[in-house]
mmCIF file with all atom_site columns, C-alpha atoms in Angstrom:
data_model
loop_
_atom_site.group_PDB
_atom_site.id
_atom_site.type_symbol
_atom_site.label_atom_id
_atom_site.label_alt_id
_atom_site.label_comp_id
_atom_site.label_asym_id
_atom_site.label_entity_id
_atom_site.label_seq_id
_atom_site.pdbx_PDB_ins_code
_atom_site.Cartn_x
_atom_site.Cartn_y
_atom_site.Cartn_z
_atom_site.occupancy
_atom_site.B_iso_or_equiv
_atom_site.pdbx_formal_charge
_atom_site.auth_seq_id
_atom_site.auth_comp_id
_atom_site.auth_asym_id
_atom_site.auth_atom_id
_atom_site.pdbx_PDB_model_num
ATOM 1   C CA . UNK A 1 1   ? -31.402 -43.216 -34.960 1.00 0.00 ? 1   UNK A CA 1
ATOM 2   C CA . UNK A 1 2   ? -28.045 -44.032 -32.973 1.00 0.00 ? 2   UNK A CA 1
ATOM 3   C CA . UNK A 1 3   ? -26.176 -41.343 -35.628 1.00 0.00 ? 3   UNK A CA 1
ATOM 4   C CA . UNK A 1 4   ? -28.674 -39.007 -35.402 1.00 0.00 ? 4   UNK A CA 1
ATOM 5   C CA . UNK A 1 5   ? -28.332 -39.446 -31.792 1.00 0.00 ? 5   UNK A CA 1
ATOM 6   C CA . UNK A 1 6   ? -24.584 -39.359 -31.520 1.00 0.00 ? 6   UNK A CA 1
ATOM 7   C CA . UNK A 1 7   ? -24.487 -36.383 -34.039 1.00 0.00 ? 7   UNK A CA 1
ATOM 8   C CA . UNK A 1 8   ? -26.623 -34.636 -31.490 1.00 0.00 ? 8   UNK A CA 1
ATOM 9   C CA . UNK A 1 9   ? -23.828 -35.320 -28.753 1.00 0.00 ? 9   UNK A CA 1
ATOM 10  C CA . UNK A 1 10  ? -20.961 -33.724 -30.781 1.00 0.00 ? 10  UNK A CA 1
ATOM 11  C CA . UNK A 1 11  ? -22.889 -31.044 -32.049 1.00 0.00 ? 11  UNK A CA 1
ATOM 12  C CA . UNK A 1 12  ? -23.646 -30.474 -28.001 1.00 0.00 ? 12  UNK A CA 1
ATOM 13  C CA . UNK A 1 13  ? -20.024 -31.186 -27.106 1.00 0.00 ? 13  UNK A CA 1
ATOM 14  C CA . UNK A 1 14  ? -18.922 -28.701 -29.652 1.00 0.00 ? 14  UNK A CA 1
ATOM 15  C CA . UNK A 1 15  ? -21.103 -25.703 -28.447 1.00 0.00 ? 15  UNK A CA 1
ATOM 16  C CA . UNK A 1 16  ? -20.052 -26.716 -24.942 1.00 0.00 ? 16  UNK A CA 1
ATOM 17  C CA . UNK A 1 17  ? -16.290 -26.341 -26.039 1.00 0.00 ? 17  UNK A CA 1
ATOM 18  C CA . UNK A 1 18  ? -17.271 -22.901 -28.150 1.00 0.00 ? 18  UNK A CA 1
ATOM 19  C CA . UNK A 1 19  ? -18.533 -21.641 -24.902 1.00 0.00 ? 19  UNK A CA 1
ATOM 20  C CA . UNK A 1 20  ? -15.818 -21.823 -22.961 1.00 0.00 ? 20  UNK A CA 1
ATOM 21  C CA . UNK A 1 21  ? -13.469 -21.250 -25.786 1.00 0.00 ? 21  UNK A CA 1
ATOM 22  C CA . UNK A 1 22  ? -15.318 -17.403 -25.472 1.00 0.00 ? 22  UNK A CA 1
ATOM 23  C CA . UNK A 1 23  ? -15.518 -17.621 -21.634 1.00 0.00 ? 23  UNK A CA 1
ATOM 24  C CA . UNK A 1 24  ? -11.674 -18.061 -21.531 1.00 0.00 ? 24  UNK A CA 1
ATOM 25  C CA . UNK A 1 25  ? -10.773 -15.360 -24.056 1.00 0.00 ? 25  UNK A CA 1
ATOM 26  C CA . UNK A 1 26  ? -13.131 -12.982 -22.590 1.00 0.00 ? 26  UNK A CA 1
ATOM 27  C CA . UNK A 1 27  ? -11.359 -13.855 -19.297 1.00 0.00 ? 27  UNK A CA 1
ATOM 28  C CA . UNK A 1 28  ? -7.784  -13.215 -20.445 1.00 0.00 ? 28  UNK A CA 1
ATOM 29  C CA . UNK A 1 29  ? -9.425  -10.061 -22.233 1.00 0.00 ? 29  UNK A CA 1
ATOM 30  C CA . UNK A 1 30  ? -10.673 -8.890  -18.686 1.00 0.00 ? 30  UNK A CA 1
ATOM 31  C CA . UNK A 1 31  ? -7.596  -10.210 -17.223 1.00 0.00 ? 31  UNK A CA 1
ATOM 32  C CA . UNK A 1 32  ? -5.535  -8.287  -19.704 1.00 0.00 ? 32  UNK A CA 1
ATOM 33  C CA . UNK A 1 33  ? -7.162  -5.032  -19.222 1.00 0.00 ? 33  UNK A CA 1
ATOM 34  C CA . UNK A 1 34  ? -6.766  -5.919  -15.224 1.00 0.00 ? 34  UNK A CA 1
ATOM 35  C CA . UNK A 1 35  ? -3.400  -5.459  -15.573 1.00 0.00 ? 35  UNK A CA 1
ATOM 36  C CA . UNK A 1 36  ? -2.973  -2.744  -17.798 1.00 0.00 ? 36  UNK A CA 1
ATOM 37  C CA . UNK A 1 37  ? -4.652  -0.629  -15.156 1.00 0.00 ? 37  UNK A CA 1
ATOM 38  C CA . UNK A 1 38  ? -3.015  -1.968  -12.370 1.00 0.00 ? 38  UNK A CA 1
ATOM 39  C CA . UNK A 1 39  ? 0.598   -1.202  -14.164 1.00 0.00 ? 39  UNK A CA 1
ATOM 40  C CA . UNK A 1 40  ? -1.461  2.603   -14.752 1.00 0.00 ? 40  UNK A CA 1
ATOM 41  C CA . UNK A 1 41  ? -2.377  3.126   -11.352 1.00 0.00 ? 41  UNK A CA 1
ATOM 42  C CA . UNK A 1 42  ? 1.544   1.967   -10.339 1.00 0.00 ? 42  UNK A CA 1
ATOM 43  C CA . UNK A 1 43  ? 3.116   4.029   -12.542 1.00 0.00 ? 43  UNK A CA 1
ATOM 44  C CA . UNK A 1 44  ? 1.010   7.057   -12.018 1.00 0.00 ? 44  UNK A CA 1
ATOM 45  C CA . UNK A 1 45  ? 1.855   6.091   -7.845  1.00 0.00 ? 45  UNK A CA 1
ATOM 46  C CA . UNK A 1 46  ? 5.108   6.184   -8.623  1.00 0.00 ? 46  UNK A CA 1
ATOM 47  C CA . UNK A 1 47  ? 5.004   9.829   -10.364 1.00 0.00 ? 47  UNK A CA 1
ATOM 48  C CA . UNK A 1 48  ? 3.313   11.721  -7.475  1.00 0.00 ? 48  UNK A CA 1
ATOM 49  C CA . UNK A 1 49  ? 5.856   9.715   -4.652  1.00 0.00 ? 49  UNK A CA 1
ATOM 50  C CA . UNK A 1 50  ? 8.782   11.045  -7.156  1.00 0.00 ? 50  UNK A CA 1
ATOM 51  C CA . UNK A 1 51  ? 7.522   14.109  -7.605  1.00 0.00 ? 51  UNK A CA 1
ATOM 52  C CA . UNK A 1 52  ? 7.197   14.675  -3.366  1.00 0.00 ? 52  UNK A CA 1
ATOM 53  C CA . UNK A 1 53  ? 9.881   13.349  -2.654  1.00 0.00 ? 53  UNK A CA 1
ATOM 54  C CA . UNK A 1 54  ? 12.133  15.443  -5.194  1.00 0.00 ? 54  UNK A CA 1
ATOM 55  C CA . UNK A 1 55  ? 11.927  18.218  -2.783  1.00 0.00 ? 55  UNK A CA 1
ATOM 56  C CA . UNK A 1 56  ? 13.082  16.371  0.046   1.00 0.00 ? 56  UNK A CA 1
ATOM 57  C CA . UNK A 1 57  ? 15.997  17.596  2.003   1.00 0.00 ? 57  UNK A CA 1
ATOM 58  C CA . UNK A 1 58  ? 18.603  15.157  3.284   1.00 0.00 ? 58  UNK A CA 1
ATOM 59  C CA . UNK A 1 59  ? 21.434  14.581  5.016   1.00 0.00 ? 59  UNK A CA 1
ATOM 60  C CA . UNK A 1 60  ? 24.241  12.332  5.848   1.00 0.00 ? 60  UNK A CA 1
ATOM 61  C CA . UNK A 1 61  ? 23.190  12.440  9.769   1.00 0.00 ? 61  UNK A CA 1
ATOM 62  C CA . UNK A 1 62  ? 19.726  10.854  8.694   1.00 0.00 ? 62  UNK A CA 1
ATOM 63  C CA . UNK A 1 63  ? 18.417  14.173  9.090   1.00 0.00 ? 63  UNK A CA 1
ATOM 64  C CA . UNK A 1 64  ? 16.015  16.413  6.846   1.00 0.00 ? 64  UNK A CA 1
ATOM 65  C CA . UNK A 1 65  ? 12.303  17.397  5.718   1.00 0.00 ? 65  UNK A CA 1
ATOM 66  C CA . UNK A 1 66  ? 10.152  17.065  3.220   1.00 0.00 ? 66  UNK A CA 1
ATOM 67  C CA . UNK A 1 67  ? 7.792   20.049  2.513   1.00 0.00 ? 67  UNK A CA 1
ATOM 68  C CA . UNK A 1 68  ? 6.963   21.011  6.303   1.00 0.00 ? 68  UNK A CA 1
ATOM 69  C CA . UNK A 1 69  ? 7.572   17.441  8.032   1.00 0.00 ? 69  UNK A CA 1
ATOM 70  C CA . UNK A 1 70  ? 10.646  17.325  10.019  1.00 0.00 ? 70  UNK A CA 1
ATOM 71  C CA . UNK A 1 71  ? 12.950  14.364  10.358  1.00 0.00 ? 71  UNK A CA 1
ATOM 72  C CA . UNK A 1 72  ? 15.772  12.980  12.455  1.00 0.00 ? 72  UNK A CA 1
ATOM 73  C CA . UNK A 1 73  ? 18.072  9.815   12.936  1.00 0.00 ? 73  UNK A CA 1
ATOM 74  C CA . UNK A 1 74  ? 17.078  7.899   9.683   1.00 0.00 ? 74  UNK A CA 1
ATOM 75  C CA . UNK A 1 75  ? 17.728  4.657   9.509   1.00 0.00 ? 75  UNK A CA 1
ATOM 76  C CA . UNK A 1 76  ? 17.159  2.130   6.771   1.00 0.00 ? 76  UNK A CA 1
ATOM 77  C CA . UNK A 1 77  ? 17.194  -1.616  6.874   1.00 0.00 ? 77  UNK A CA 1
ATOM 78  C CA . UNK A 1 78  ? 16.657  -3.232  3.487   1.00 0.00 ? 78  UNK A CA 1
ATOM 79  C CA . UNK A 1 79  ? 13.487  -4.697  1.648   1.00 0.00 ? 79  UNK A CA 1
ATOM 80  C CA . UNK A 1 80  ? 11.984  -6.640  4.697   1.00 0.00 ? 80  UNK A CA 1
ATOM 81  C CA . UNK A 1 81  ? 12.023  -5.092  8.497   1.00 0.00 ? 81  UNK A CA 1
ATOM 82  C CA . UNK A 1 82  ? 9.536   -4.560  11.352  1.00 0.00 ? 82  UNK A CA 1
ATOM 83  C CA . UNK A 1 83  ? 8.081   -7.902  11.200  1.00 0.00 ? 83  UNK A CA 1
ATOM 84  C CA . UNK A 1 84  ? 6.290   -7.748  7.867   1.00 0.00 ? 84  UNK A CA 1
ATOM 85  C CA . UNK A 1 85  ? 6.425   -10.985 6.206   1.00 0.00 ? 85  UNK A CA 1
ATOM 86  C CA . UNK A 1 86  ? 8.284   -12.648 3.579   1.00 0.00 ? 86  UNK A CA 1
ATOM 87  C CA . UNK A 1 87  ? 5.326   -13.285 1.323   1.00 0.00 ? 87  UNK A CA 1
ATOM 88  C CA . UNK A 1 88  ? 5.114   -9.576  0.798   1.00 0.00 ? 88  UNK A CA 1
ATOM 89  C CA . UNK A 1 89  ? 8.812   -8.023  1.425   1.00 0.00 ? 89  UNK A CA 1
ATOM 90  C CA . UNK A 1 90  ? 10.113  -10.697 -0.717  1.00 0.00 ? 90  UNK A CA 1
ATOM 91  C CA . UNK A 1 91  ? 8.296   -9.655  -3.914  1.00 0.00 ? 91  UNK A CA 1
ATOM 92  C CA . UNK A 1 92  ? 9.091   -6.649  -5.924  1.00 0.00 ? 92  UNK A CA 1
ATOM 93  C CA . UNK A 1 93  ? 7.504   -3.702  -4.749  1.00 0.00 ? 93  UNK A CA 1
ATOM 94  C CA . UNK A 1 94  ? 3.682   -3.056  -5.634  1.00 0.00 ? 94  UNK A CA 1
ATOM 95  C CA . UNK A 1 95  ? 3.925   -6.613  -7.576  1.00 0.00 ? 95  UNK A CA 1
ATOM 96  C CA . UNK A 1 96  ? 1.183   -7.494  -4.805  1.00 0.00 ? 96  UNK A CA 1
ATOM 97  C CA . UNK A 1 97  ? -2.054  -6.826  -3.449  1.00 0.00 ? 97  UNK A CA 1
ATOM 98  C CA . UNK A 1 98  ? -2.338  -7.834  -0.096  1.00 0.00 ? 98  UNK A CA 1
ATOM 99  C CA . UNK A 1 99  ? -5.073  -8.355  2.514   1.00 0.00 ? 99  UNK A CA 1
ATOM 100 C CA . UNK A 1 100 ? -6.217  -4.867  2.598   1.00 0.00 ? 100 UNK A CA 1
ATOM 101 C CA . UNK A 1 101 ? -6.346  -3.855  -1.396  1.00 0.00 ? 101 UNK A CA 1
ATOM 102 C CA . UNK A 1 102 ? -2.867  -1.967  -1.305  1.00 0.00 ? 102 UNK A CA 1
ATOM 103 C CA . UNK A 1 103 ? 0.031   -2.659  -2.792  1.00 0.00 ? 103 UNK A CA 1
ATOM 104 C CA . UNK A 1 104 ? 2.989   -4.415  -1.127  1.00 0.00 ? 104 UNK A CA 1
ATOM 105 C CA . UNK A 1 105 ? 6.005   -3.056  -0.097  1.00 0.00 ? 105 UNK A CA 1
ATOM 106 C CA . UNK A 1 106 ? 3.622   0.971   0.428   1.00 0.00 ? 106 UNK A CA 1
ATOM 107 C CA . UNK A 1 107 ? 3.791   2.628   3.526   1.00 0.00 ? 107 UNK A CA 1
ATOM 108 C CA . UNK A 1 108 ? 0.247   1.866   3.775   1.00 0.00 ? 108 UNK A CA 1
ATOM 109 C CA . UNK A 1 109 ? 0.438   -1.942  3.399   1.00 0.00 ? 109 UNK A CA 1
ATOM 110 C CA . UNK A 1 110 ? 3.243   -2.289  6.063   1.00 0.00 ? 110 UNK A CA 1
ATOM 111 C CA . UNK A 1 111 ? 1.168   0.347   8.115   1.00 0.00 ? 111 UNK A CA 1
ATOM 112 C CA . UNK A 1 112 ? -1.919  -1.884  7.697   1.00 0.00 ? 112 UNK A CA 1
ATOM 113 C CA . UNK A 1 113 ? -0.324  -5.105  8.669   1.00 0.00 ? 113 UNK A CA 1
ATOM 114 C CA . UNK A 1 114 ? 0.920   -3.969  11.407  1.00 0.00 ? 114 UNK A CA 1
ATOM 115 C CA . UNK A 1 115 ? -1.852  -2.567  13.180  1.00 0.00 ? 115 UNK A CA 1
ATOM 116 C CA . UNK A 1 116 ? -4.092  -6.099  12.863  1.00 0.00 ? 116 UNK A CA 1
ATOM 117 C CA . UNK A 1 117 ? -0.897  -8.530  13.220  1.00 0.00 ? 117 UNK A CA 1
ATOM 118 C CA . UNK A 1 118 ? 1.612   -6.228  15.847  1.00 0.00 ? 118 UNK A CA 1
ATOM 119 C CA . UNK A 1 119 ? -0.856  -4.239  17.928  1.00 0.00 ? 119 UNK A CA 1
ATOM 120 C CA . UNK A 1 120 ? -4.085  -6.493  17.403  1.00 0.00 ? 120 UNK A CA 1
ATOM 121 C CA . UNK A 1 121 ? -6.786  -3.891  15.721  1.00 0.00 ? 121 UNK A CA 1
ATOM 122 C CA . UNK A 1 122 ? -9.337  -4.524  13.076  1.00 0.00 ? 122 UNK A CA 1
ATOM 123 C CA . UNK A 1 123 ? -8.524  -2.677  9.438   1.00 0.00 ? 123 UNK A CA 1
ATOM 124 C CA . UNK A 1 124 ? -10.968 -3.094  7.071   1.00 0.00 ? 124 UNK A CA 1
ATOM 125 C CA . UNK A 1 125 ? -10.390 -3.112  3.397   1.00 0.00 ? 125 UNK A CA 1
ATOM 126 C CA . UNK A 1 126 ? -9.945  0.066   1.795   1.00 0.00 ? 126 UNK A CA 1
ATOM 127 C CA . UNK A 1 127 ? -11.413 -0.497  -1.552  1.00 0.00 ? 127 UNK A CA 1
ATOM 128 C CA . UNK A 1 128 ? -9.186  1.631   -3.573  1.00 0.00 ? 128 UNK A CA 1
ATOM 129 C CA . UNK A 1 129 ? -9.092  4.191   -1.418  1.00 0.00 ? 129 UNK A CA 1
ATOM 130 C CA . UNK A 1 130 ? -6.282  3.618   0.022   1.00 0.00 ? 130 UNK A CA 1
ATOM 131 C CA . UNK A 1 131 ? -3.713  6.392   -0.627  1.00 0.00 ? 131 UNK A CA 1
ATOM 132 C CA . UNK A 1 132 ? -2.180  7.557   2.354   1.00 0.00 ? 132 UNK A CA 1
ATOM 133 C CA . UNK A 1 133 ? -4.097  11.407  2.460   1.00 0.00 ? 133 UNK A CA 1
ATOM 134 C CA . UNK A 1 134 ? -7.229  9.096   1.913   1.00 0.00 ? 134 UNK A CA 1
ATOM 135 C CA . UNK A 1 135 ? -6.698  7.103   5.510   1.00 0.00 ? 135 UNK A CA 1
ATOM 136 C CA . UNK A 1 136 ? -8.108  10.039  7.532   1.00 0.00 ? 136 UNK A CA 1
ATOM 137 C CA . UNK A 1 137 ? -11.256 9.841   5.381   1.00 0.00 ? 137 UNK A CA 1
ATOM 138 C CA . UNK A 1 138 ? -11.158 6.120   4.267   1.00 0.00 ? 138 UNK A CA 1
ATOM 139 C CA . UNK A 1 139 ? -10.398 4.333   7.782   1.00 0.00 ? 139 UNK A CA 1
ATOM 140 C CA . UNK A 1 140 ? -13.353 5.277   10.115  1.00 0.00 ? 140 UNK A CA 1
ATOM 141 C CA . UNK A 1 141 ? -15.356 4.599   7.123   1.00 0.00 ? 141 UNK A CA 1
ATOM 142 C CA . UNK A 1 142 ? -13.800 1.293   6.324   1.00 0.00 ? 142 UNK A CA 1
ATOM 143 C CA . UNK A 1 143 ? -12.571 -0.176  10.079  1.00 0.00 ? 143 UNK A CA 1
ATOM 144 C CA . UNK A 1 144 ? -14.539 2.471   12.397  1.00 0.00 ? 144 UNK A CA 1
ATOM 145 C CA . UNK A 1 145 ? -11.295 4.173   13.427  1.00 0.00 ? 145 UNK A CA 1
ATOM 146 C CA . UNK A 1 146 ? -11.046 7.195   15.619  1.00 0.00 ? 146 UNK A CA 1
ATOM 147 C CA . UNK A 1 147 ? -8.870  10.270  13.889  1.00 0.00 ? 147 UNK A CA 1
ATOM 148 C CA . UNK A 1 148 ? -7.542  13.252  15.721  1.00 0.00 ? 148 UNK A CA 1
ATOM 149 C CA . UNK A 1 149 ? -3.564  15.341  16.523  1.00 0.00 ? 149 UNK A CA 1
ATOM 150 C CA . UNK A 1 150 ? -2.805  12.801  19.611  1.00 0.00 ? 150 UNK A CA 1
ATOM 151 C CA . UNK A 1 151 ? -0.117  10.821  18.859  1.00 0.00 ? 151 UNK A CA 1
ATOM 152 C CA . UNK A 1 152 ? 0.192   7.157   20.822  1.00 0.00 ? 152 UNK A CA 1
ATOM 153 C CA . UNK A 1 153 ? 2.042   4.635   20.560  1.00 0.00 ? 153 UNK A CA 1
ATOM 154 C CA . UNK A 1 154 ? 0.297   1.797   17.987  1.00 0.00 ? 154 UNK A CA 1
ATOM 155 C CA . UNK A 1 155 ? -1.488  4.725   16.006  1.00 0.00 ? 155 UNK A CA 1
ATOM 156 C CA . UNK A 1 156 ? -0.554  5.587   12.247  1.00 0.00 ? 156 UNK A CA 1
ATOM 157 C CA . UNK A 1 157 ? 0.709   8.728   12.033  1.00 0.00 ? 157 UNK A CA 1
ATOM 158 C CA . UNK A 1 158 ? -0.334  10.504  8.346   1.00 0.00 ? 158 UNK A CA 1
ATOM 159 C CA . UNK A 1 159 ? 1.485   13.373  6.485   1.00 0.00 ? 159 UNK A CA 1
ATOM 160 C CA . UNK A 1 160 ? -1.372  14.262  4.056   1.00 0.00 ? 160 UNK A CA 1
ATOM 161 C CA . UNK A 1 161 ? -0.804  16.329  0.679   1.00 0.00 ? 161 UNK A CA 1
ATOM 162 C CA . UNK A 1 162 ? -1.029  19.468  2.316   1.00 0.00 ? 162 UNK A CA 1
ATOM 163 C CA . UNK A 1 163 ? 2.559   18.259  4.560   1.00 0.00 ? 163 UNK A CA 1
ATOM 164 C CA . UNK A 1 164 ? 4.458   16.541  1.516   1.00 0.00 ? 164 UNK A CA 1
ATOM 165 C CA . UNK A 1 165 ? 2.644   16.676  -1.570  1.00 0.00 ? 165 UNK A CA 1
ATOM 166 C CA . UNK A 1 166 ? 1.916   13.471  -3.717  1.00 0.00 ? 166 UNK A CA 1
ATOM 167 C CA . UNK A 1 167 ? -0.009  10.493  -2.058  1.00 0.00 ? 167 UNK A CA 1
ATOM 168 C CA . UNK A 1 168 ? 1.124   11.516  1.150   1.00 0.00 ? 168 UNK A CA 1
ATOM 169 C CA . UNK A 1 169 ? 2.769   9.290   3.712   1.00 0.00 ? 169 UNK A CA 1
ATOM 170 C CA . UNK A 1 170 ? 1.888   6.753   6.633   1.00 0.00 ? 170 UNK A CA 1
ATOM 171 C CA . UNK A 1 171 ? 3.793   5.740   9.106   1.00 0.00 ? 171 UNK A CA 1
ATOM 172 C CA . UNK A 1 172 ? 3.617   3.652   12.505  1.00 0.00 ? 172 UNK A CA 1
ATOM 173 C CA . UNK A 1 173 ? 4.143   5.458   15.981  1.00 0.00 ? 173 UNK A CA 1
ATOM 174 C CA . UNK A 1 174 ? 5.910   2.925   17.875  1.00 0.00 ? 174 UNK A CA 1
ATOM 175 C CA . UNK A 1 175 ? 6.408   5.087   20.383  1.00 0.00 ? 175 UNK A CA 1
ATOM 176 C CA . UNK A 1 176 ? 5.945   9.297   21.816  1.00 0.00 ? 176 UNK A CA 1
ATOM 177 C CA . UNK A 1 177 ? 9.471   10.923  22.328  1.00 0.00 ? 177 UNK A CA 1
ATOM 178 C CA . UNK A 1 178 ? 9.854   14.415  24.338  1.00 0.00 ? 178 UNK A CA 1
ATOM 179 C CA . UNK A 1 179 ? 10.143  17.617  22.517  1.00 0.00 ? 179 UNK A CA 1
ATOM 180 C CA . UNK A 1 180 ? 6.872   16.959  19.874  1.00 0.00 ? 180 UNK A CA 1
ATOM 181 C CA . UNK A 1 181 ? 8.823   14.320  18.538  1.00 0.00 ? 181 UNK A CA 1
ATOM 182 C CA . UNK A 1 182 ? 7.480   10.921  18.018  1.00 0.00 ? 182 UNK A CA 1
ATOM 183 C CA . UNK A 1 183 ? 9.457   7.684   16.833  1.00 0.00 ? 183 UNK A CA 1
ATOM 184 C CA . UNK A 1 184 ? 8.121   5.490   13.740  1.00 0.00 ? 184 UNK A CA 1
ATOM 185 C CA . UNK A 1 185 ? 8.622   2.586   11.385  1.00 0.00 ? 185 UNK A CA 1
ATOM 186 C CA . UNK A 1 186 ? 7.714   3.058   8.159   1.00 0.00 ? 186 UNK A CA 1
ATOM 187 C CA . UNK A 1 187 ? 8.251   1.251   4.633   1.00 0.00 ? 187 UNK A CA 1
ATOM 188 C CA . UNK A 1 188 ? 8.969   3.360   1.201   1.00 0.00 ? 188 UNK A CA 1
ATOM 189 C CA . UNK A 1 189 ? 10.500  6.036   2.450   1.00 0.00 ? 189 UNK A CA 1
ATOM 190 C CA . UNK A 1 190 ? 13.474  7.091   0.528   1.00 0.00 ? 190 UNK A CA 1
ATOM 191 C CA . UNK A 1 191 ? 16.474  10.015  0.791   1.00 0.00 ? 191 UNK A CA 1
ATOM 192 C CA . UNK A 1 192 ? 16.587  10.822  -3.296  1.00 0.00 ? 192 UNK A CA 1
ATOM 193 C CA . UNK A 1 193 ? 13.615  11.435  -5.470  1.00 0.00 ? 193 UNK A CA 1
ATOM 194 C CA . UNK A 1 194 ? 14.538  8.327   -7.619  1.00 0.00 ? 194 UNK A CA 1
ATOM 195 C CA . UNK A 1 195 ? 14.752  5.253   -4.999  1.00 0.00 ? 195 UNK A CA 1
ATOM 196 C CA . UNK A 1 196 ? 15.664  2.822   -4.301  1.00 0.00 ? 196 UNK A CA 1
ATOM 197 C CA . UNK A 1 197 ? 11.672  1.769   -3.857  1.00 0.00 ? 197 UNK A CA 1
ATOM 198 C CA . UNK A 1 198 ? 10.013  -0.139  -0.890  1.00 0.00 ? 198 UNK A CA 1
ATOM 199 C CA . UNK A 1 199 ? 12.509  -0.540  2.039   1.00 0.00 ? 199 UNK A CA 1
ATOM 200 C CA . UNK A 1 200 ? 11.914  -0.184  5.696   1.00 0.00 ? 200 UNK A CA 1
ATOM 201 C CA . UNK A 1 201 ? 13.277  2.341   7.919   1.00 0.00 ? 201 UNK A CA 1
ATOM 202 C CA . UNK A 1 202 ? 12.768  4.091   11.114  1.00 0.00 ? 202 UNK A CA 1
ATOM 203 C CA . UNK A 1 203 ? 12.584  7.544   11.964  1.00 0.00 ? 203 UNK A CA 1
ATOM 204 C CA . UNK A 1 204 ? 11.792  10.113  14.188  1.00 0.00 ? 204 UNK A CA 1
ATOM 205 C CA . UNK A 1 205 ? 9.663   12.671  13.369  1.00 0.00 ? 205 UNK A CA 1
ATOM 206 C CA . UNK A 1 206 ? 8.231   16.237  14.678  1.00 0.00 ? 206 UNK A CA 1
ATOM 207 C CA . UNK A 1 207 ? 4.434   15.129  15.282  1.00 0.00 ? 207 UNK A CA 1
ATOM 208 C CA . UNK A 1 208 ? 3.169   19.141  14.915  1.00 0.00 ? 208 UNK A CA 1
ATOM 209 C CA . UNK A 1 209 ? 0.530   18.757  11.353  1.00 0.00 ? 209 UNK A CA 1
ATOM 210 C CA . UNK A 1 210 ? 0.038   15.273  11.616  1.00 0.00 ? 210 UNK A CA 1
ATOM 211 C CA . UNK A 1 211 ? -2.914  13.393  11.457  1.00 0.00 ? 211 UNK A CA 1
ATOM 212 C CA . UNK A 1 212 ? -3.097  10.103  13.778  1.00 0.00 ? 212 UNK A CA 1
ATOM 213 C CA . UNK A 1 213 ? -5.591  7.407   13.063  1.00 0.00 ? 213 UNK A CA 1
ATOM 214 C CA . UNK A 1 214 ? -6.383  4.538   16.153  1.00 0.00 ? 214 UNK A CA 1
ATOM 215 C CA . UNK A 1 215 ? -8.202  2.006   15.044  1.00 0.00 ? 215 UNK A CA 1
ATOM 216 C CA . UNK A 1 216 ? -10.580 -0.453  17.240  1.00 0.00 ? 216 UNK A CA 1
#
C-alpha cells in the first residue's frame, strides 16, 4: 500500500513537472515570436522615418524643411534632454516600451512623457496606435484630448503624412513665437536620412499645416 501510494506521488510529481515543462516552452515560444514582431514593427519604423527623412533639406545654420514643414535654429543635444529620464534616454533607442505602449527614445514617447510629467495632463495608452499621424485620431479616443490648428504652449504639435511622409512627426510646443512660428522640443529628429537615431533637439518651426493636440 505505502508503494502504491508513493508511486502515485511521483507519477503526480512527474505530470506536475511535464506541465510546466510545456507551460515554459510554450512561453519562450510566445515570448520568441513577441520579439520577432517587435524587431518587425522596429525595423519597418525605421524604413518609413528613413525614407521621410531622405528628402529633408538641411543646413549648416540649423535651417531647412522636410516635405512642406519649415524649420529654423536647430539645435541638438545628445541622447537624453528636456527632462526625459534616464531609464528611457539611457537605453538604445526603441529597446523599450514605456508607460504609454511606444517605443523609447520616438518623438512620441518623449512627447507623451512630457505632457503627464512637465505640463501635468492625462495620456492614455495608445494601444498600438501610436504612430505620430495616428495621435490626431488615437488621442481623444485614448486620453479625451481636444485637436484643432491653435498652437499653445504645452500642446503637441503633429506633422502628419500628408506634411513629411512616413510615420509623421510629434513634437512639443514649449512656447508660440511671432511670425507663425512656434518653438519645440522634440526627440528623433535627425539632419541626414541615416541618423544618428533618438536624440533630442529643439527647433523652431512654421506652425501653418499642423495639427495640435491639448490634452485634459
Amino acid at each position: 500500500t505505502d508503494e502504491q501510494a508513493q508511486k502515485q506521488q511521483i507519477d503526480t510529481e512527474q505530470a506536475q513537472s511535464d506541465s510546466l515543462l510545456a507551460l515554459a516552452q510554450e512561453n519562450e515560444s510566445a515570448a520568441n515570436q513577441q520579439v520577432q514582431q517587435a524587431s518587425a514593427q522596429i525595423n519597418s519604423l525605421r524604413a518609413a522615418q528613413a525614407a521621410s527623412f531622405a528628402r529633408l533639406h538641411f543646413s549648416s545654420n540649423g535651417a531647412g524643411s522636410d516635405g512642406s514643414l519649415q524649420f529654423r535654429n536647430l539645435s541638438f543635444a545628445g541622447s537624453c534632454g528636456g527632462g526625459y529620464p534616464g531609464s528611457l534616454c539611457g537605453y538604445e533607442t526603441d529597446s523599450l516600451v514605456d508607460s504609454w505602449g511606444l517605443y523609447n527614445r520616438e518623438c512620441v514617447s518623449y512627447a507623451a512623457w512630457a505632457m503627464v510629467y512637465r505640463f501635468g495632463h492625462s495620456v492614455g495608452n495608445f494601444h498600438g496606435q501610436g504612430n505620430a499621424y495616428e495621435w490626431p485620431d488615437s488621442a481623444p479616443r485614448f486620453s479625451g484630448a481636444a485637436v484643432d490648428s491653435n498652437p499653445s504652449a504645452g500642446s503637441v504639435a503633429i506633422a502628419g503624412q500628408g506634411m513629411i511622409g512616413g510615420v509623421g512627426h510629434a513634437m512639443v510646443v514649449e512656447s508660440v513665437l511671432g511670425g507663425g512660428w512656434i518653438h519645440v522640443s522634440q526627440y528623433n529628429w535627425w539632419p541626414t536620412a541615416n541618423g544618428p537615431y533618438g536624440l533630442y533637439s529643439t527647433m523652431d518651426v512654421k506652425a501653418a499645416g499642423l495639427q495640435f493636440i491639448h490634452f485634459n
